[in-house]
Structures are given as structure tokens and as C-alpha cells.
CSV table of C-alpha atoms in Angstrom, one decimal:
chain,number,residue,atom,x,y,z
A,20,UNK,CA,48.7,129.2,24.6
A,21,UNK,CA,47.2,125.8,23.9
A,22,UNK,CA,45.5,124.9,20.7
A,23,UNK,CA,42.1,123.3,20.9
A,24,UNK,CA,42.2,119.8,19.7
A,25,UNK,CA,39.1,118.7,17.8
A,26,UNK,CA,38.2,114.9,17.7
A,27,UNK,CA,38.0,113.4,14.2
A,28,UNK,CA,35.5,110.7,15.2
A,29,UNK,CA,32.0,111.9,15.2
A,30,UNK,CA,30.0,111.3,18.4
A,31,UNK,CA,27.4,108.7,18.1
A,32,UNK,CA,24.2,109.6,19.7
A,33,UNK,CA,22.6,107.3,22.3
A,34,UNK,CA,19.4,106.6,20.3
A,35,UNK,CA,21.4,105.4,17.3
A,36,UNK,CA,23.4,103.1,19.5
A,37,UNK,CA,20.3,101.6,21.1
A,38,UNK,CA,18.8,101.1,17.6
A,39,UNK,CA,21.9,99.2,16.5
A,40,UNK,CA,21.9,97.0,19.5
A,41,UNK,CA,18.2,96.2,19.0
A,42,UNK,CA,18.7,95.4,15.3
A,43,UNK,CA,21.6,93.1,16.1
A,44,UNK,CA,19.5,91.3,18.7
A,45,UNK,CA,16.6,91.0,16.3
A,46,UNK,CA,19.0,89.5,13.7
A,47,UNK,CA,20.3,87.0,16.2
A,48,UNK,CA,16.7,86.0,17.1
A,49,UNK,CA,15.9,85.5,13.5
A,50,UNK,CA,18.9,83.4,13.0
A,51,UNK,CA,18.2,81.3,16.1
A,52,UNK,CA,14.6,80.9,15.1
A,53,UNK,CA,15.6,79.7,11.7
A,54,UNK,CA,18.0,77.2,13.2
A,55,UNK,CA,15.4,75.8,15.5
A,56,UNK,CA,13.0,75.4,12.6
A,57,UNK,CA,15.6,73.6,10.6
A,58,UNK,CA,16.3,71.2,13.6
A,59,UNK,CA,12.6,70.5,14.0
A,60,UNK,CA,12.3,69.8,10.3
A,61,UNK,CA,15.2,67.5,10.4
A,62,UNK,CA,13.8,65.6,13.4
A,63,UNK,CA,10.5,65.3,11.6
A,64,UNK,CA,12.1,64.0,8.4
A,65,UNK,CA,14.2,61.6,10.4
A,66,UNK,CA,11.1,60.3,12.2
A,67,UNK,CA,9.2,59.9,9.0
A,68,UNK,CA,12.1,58.1,7.4
A,69,UNK,CA,12.3,55.7,10.4
A,70,UNK,CA,8.6,55.0,10.2
A,71,UNK,CA,8.9,54.3,6.5
A,72,UNK,CA,11.8,51.9,7.2
A,73,UNK,CA,9.9,50.2,10.0
A,74,UNK,CA,6.9,49.8,7.7
A,75,UNK,CA,9.1,48.4,4.9
A,76,UNK,CA,10.7,46.0,7.3
A,77,UNK,CA,7.3,44.8,8.6
A,78,UNK,CA,6.0,44.3,5.0
A,79,UNK,CA,9.2,42.5,4.1
A,80,UNK,CA,8.7,40.2,7.2
A,81,UNK,CA,5.1,39.5,6.2
A,82,UNK,CA,6.1,38.8,2.6
A,83,UNK,CA,8.9,36.5,3.8
A,84,UNK,CA,6.4,34.6,6.1
A,85,UNK,CA,3.9,34.3,3.2
A,86,UNK,CA,6.6,33.0,0.9
A,87,UNK,CA,7.6,30.4,3.5
A,88,UNK,CA,4.0,29.4,3.9
A,89,UNK,CA,3.6,29.0,0.2
A,90,UNK,CA,6.8,27.1,0.0
A,91,UNK,CA,5.7,24.8,2.9
A,92,UNK,CA,2.3,24.2,1.2
A,93,UNK,CA,4.0,23.4,-2.1
A,94,UNK,CA,6.3,21.0,-0.3
A,95,UNK,CA,3.4,19.4,1.4
A,96,UNK,CA,1.5,19.0,-1.8
A,97,UNK,CA,4.5,17.5,-3.5
A,98,UNK,CA,5.0,15.1,-0.6
A,99,UNK,CA,1.3,14.1,-0.8
A,100,UNK,CA,1.6,13.6,-4.6
A,101,UNK,CA,4.7,11.5,-4.2
A,102,UNK,CA,2.9,9.4,-1.5
A,103,UNK,CA,-0.1,9.0,-3.7
A,104,UNK,CA,2.1,7.9,-6.6
A,105,UNK,CA,4.0,5.5,-4.4
A,106,UNK,CA,0.7,4.0,-3.1
A,107,UNK,CA,-0.6,3.6,-6.6
A,108,UNK,CA,2.6,1.9,-7.7
A,109,UNK,CA,2.4,-0.4,-4.6
A,110,UNK,CA,-1.2,-1.2,-5.4
A,111,UNK,CA,-0.4,-1.9,-9.0
A,112,UNK,CA,2.5,-4.2,-7.9
A,113,UNK,CA,0.3,-6.0,-5.4
A,114,UNK,CA,-2.4,-6.5,-8.1
A,115,UNK,CA,0.2,-7.8,-10.5
A,116,UNK,CA,1.6,-10.2,-7.8
A,117,UNK,CA,-1.9,-11.4,-7.0
A,118,UNK,CA,-2.7,-11.9,-10.7
A,119,UNK,CA,0.6,-13.9,-11.1
A,120,UNK,CA,-0.2,-15.9,-8.0
A,121,UNK,CA,-3.7,-16.7,-9.2
A,122,UNK,CA,-2.3,-17.7,-12.6
A,123,UNK,CA,0.3,-19.9,-11.0
A,124,UNK,CA,-2.3,-21.4,-8.7
A,125,UNK,CA,-4.5,-22.1,-11.7
A,126,UNK,CA,-1.7,-23.8,-13.5
A,127,UNK,CA,-0.5,-25.8,-10.5
A,128,UNK,CA,-1.7,-28.7,-8.4
A,129,UNK,CA,-2.7,-28.6,-4.8
A,130,UNK,CA,-3.8,-31.0,-2.0
A,131,UNK,CA,-7.5,-31.9,-2.2
A,132,UNK,CA,-8.0,-31.1,1.5
A,133,UNK,CA,-6.4,-29.1,4.3
A,134,UNK,CA,-5.4,-30.0,7.8
A,135,UNK,CA,-5.2,-33.7,7.2
A,136,UNK,CA,-3.2,-36.7,8.3
A,137,UNK,CA,-2.1,-39.3,5.8
A,138,UNK,CA,-3.5,-42.8,6.5
A,139,UNK,CA,-3.7,-45.8,4.1
A,140,UNK,CA,-1.2,-45.2,1.3
A,141,UNK,CA,-1.0,-46.3,-2.4
A,142,UNK,CA,-0.5,-50.0,-3.1
A,143,UNK,CA,-0.9,-50.9,0.6
A,144,UNK,CA,-2.2,-54.4,1.4
A,145,UNK,CA,-5.3,-54.8,3.5
A,146,UNK,CA,-8.6,-56.6,4.0
A,147,UNK,CA,-10.6,-53.5,3.1
A,148,UNK,CA,-9.7,-53.8,-0.7
A,149,UNK,CA,-10.1,-56.5,-3.3
A,150,UNK,CA,-6.4,-56.1,-4.1
A,151,UNK,CA,-3.9,-53.4,-3.2
A,152,UNK,CA,-5.0,-49.9,-2.1
A,153,UNK,CA,-5.6,-47.9,-5.3
A,154,UNK,CA,-5.1,-44.4,-3.8
A,155,UNK,CA,-4.0,-42.3,-0.9
A,156,UNK,CA,-6.3,-41.7,2.1
A,157,UNK,CA,-6.4,-38.3,3.8
A,158,UNK,CA,-7.8,-38.7,7.4
A,159,UNK,CA,-10.2,-35.7,8.0
A,160,UNK,CA,-13.5,-35.2,9.8
A,161,UNK,CA,-16.7,-35.7,8.0
A,162,UNK,CA,-17.8,-32.4,6.3
A,163,UNK,CA,-14.3,-31.2,5.5
A,164,UNK,CA,-14.3,-29.2,2.2
A,165,UNK,CA,-12.9,-31.2,-0.7
A,166,UNK,CA,-11.4,-29.1,-3.6
A,167,UNK,CA,-10.3,-29.8,-7.1
A,168,UNK,CA,-6.6,-30.7,-7.0
A,169,UNK,CA,-6.3,-29.2,-10.5
A,170,UNK,CA,-8.6,-27.4,-13.0
A,171,UNK,CA,-10.6,-29.6,-15.4
A,172,UNK,CA,-14.0,-31.0,-16.3
A,173,UNK,CA,-16.1,-33.2,-14.1
A,174,UNK,CA,-16.7,-36.6,-16.0
A,175,UNK,CA,-18.2,-38.6,-13.1
A,176,UNK,CA,-20.2,-37.5,-10.1
A,177,UNK,CA,-22.6,-39.2,-7.7
A,178,UNK,CA,-23.3,-42.4,-5.7
A,179,UNK,CA,-22.1,-45.9,-6.4
A,180,UNK,CA,-18.6,-44.6,-6.8
A,181,UNK,CA,-19.8,-42.5,-9.7
A,182,UNK,CA,-19.9,-45.7,-11.7
A,183,UNK,CA,-16.8,-47.3,-10.2
A,184,UNK,CA,-18.8,-49.5,-7.7
A,185,UNK,CA,-20.4,-49.1,-4.2
A,186,UNK,CA,-17.1,-49.5,-2.4
A,187,UNK,CA,-16.2,-45.9,-3.2
A,188,UNK,CA,-19.5,-44.5,-1.9
A,189,UNK,CA,-20.2,-41.0,-3.2
A,190,UNK,CA,-17.4,-40.0,-5.7
A,191,UNK,CA,-16.3,-37.4,-8.2
A,192,UNK,CA,-13.8,-37.9,-11.1
A,193,UNK,CA,-12.3,-34.8,-12.9
A,194,UNK,CA,-10.5,-34.9,-16.3
A,195,UNK,CA,-7.3,-32.9,-16.6
A,196,UNK,CA,-5.0,-32.4,-19.5
A,197,UNK,CA,-2.4,-34.9,-20.7
A,198,UNK,CA,-4.6,-38.0,-20.0
A,199,UNK,CA,-4.7,-37.3,-16.3
A,200,UNK,CA,-7.7,-37.8,-14.0
A,201,UNK,CA,-8.3,-37.2,-10.3
A,202,UNK,CA,-10.8,-39.2,-8.2
A,203,UNK,CA,-12.4,-38.2,-4.8
A,204,UNK,CA,-14.3,-40.9,-2.9
A,205,UNK,CA,-16.2,-41.7,0.3
A,206,UNK,CA,-17.8,-38.2,0.2
A,207,UNK,CA,-20.7,-37.2,2.4
A,208,UNK,CA,-22.1,-34.8,-0.3
A,209,UNK,CA,-21.3,-34.0,-4.0
A,210,UNK,CA,-21.4,-30.3,-5.1
A,211,UNK,CA,-20.7,-30.6,-8.8
A,212,UNK,CA,-22.3,-32.2,-11.9
A,213,UNK,CA,-21.0,-34.1,-14.9
A,214,UNK,CA,-19.8,-31.6,-17.6
A,215,UNK,CA,-19.1,-28.8,-15.1
A,216,UNK,CA,-15.7,-27.0,-15.5
A,217,UNK,CA,-13.9,-26.5,-12.2
A,218,UNK,CA,-10.8,-24.4,-11.3
A,219,UNK,CA,-7.9,-25.4,-9.1
A,220,UNK,CA,-8.9,-25.1,-5.5
A,221,UNK,CA,-12.7,-25.0,-6.2
A,222,UNK,CA,-14.9,-26.8,-3.7
A,223,UNK,CA,-16.4,-29.9,-5.3
A,224,UNK,CA,-17.6,-31.9,-2.3
A,225,UNK,CA,-17.5,-32.6,1.5
A,226,UNK,CA,-15.6,-35.5,2.9
A,227,UNK,CA,-17.4,-38.4,4.6
A,228,UNK,CA,-17.6,-42.0,5.4
A,229,UNK,CA,-19.7,-43.5,2.7
A,230,UNK,CA,-19.0,-46.9,0.9
A,231,UNK,CA,-16.5,-49.3,2.1
A,232,UNK,CA,-14.9,-47.1,4.7
A,233,UNK,CA,-13.6,-47.7,8.2
A,234,UNK,CA,-13.9,-44.1,9.3
A,235,UNK,CA,-14.2,-40.5,8.0
A,236,UNK,CA,-11.6,-39.7,5.4
A,237,UNK,CA,-11.0,-38.8,1.7
A,238,UNK,CA,-9.9,-41.4,-0.7
A,239,UNK,CA,-7.9,-39.7,-3.5
A,240,UNK,CA,-6.6,-41.2,-6.7
A,241,UNK,CA,-4.7,-40.1,-9.8
A,242,UNK,CA,-5.6,-42.1,-12.9
A,243,UNK,CA,-4.6,-42.3,-16.5
A,244,UNK,CA,-8.3,-43.0,-17.5
A,245,UNK,CA,-11.6,-42.1,-15.8
A,246,UNK,CA,-12.1,-45.7,-14.6
A,247,UNK,CA,-10.9,-47.9,-11.8
A,248,UNK,CA,-7.7,-49.9,-12.5
A,249,UNK,CA,-5.6,-47.1,-14.0
A,250,UNK,CA,-4.4,-45.4,-10.8
A,251,UNK,CA,-0.8,-44.3,-10.1
A,252,UNK,CA,0.8,-43.2,-6.8
A,253,UNK,CA,-1.0,-39.9,-6.1
A,254,UNK,CA,1.6,-38.7,-3.5
A,255,UNK,CA,4.5,-39.3,-5.8
A,256,UNK,CA,2.5,-37.5,-8.6
A,257,UNK,CA,1.7,-34.5,-6.4
A,258,UNK,CA,5.2,-34.1,-5.1
A,259,UNK,CA,6.4,-34.2,-8.7
A,260,UNK,CA,4.1,-31.2,-9.3
A,261,UNK,CA,5.7,-29.3,-6.3
A,262,UNK,CA,3.0,-30.1,-3.8
A,263,UNK,CA,4.1,-30.7,-0.2
A,264,UNK,CA,2.2,-33.8,0.9
């Protein structure tokens, strides 16, 4: 006879099996849902971080541009300040040079007229003079400005050679330092008075053809006294003072 064999494993009922499968499926869904949520959160966080980085980069770019603009403005202001300083220095230098030139001009001698041609010279013989020619003639048109060859004081002015005789016509005599006098004759008009102080280059008269004259010109003398008879060679004198005659 055969003995009945009884199984040691209990039989699982169908309902319990279905419940277990359902629970397992539910657990899997929960796990999957949690993973999806985590992934979504990560993407959101990554996107937010990227946006923050982009904003920071944009702000940095704006700040850099502003810094460059400020730097450029500062450089421009510095350049303008340097240009202004250079212009001021140049103006001061020009002013100093002009002052020095004016001082030099005041201390120097110059020609009594411009754009001239030398005609009768000092000590030249001729029938126009009682003896030898006492000055240097500058051939210029009537009305040419006549200026003081050097600063000084007017001691003679007017007709009749300003006291030296009618041969000179209208004349002016200026006293300078070191017993030196300059005389200007045959003038068409006289623009100064006795006692007037004049500067080098100051207009004192207009050239003419008055007195004993053969044509429009300026008769110029350098004297050791204010009177006729003390003249020296005016060209030699002026050249000795550095004047190109």
C-alpha cells in the first residue's frame, strides 16, 4: 500500500497572490513617480542656475562696459587737461617772447622808413648843398610814414628845418642817450611836438619834398648835438647798431 504524501508548503490562495502583485505594482509606480519628480526638480534647478549665470554674465558685461566708458571719459578729460596746460604754456611762452622782442626793439635802432632806396649818401658832393651832404637820403614816395629810429625826446619840430634853416623844409630832431640825436627832414607833415617822448618805431611824421629838395625823399641825420654841423655817417652808425641798411 502506498502512503499519502502530504506537501509541506502551504497552498497560496489566488486572492492573496493578486494582492501581492498589485502591491508590488503600486510600489513600483510610487518609485517611478518619485524618480520623475526628482528629475523634474533637477531640470528646474539646472534651468534656474543657468538663468542666474546668464544674468550674472550680462550684469558683468554691462559693468565692464560701464568701467570702460568711465576709463575712456577719464582718459579724454586727462587729454583735454594736458592740451589746455600745453596751450597755456605755449601762450605764456609766446607772451614772454613778445615781451622780450618788444624790449629788444625798444632798446635797439631801426630804419626811419620802410621800402626805400638809398639815394644821396653822407659826405657826397653836389650842387644841392652848401658843402658836403650832411646825411643819408632815403628815396620814398611823399606820405610815407616816418618813425623814430630810436626812443627819445623831441627837441625840435616844425618848419624852417625846425630851426636849422629853410633848406631842410619841415623837420624833426630827437634827443637820445649818450649825446646822440637823430634828424628827419623834407617832411610833408610833422606829427610830434617839442618835449614829447617817443618810442622806437613810433610814427613822428610823413615824408615829403619840402625845402631844398629835388624829389620826394627823407633826409636822415645822426648828430652829436641837436644842431646842424655835428652830423656823422648815419648808415655806418645804424649798421654799428645791427640795422641792415
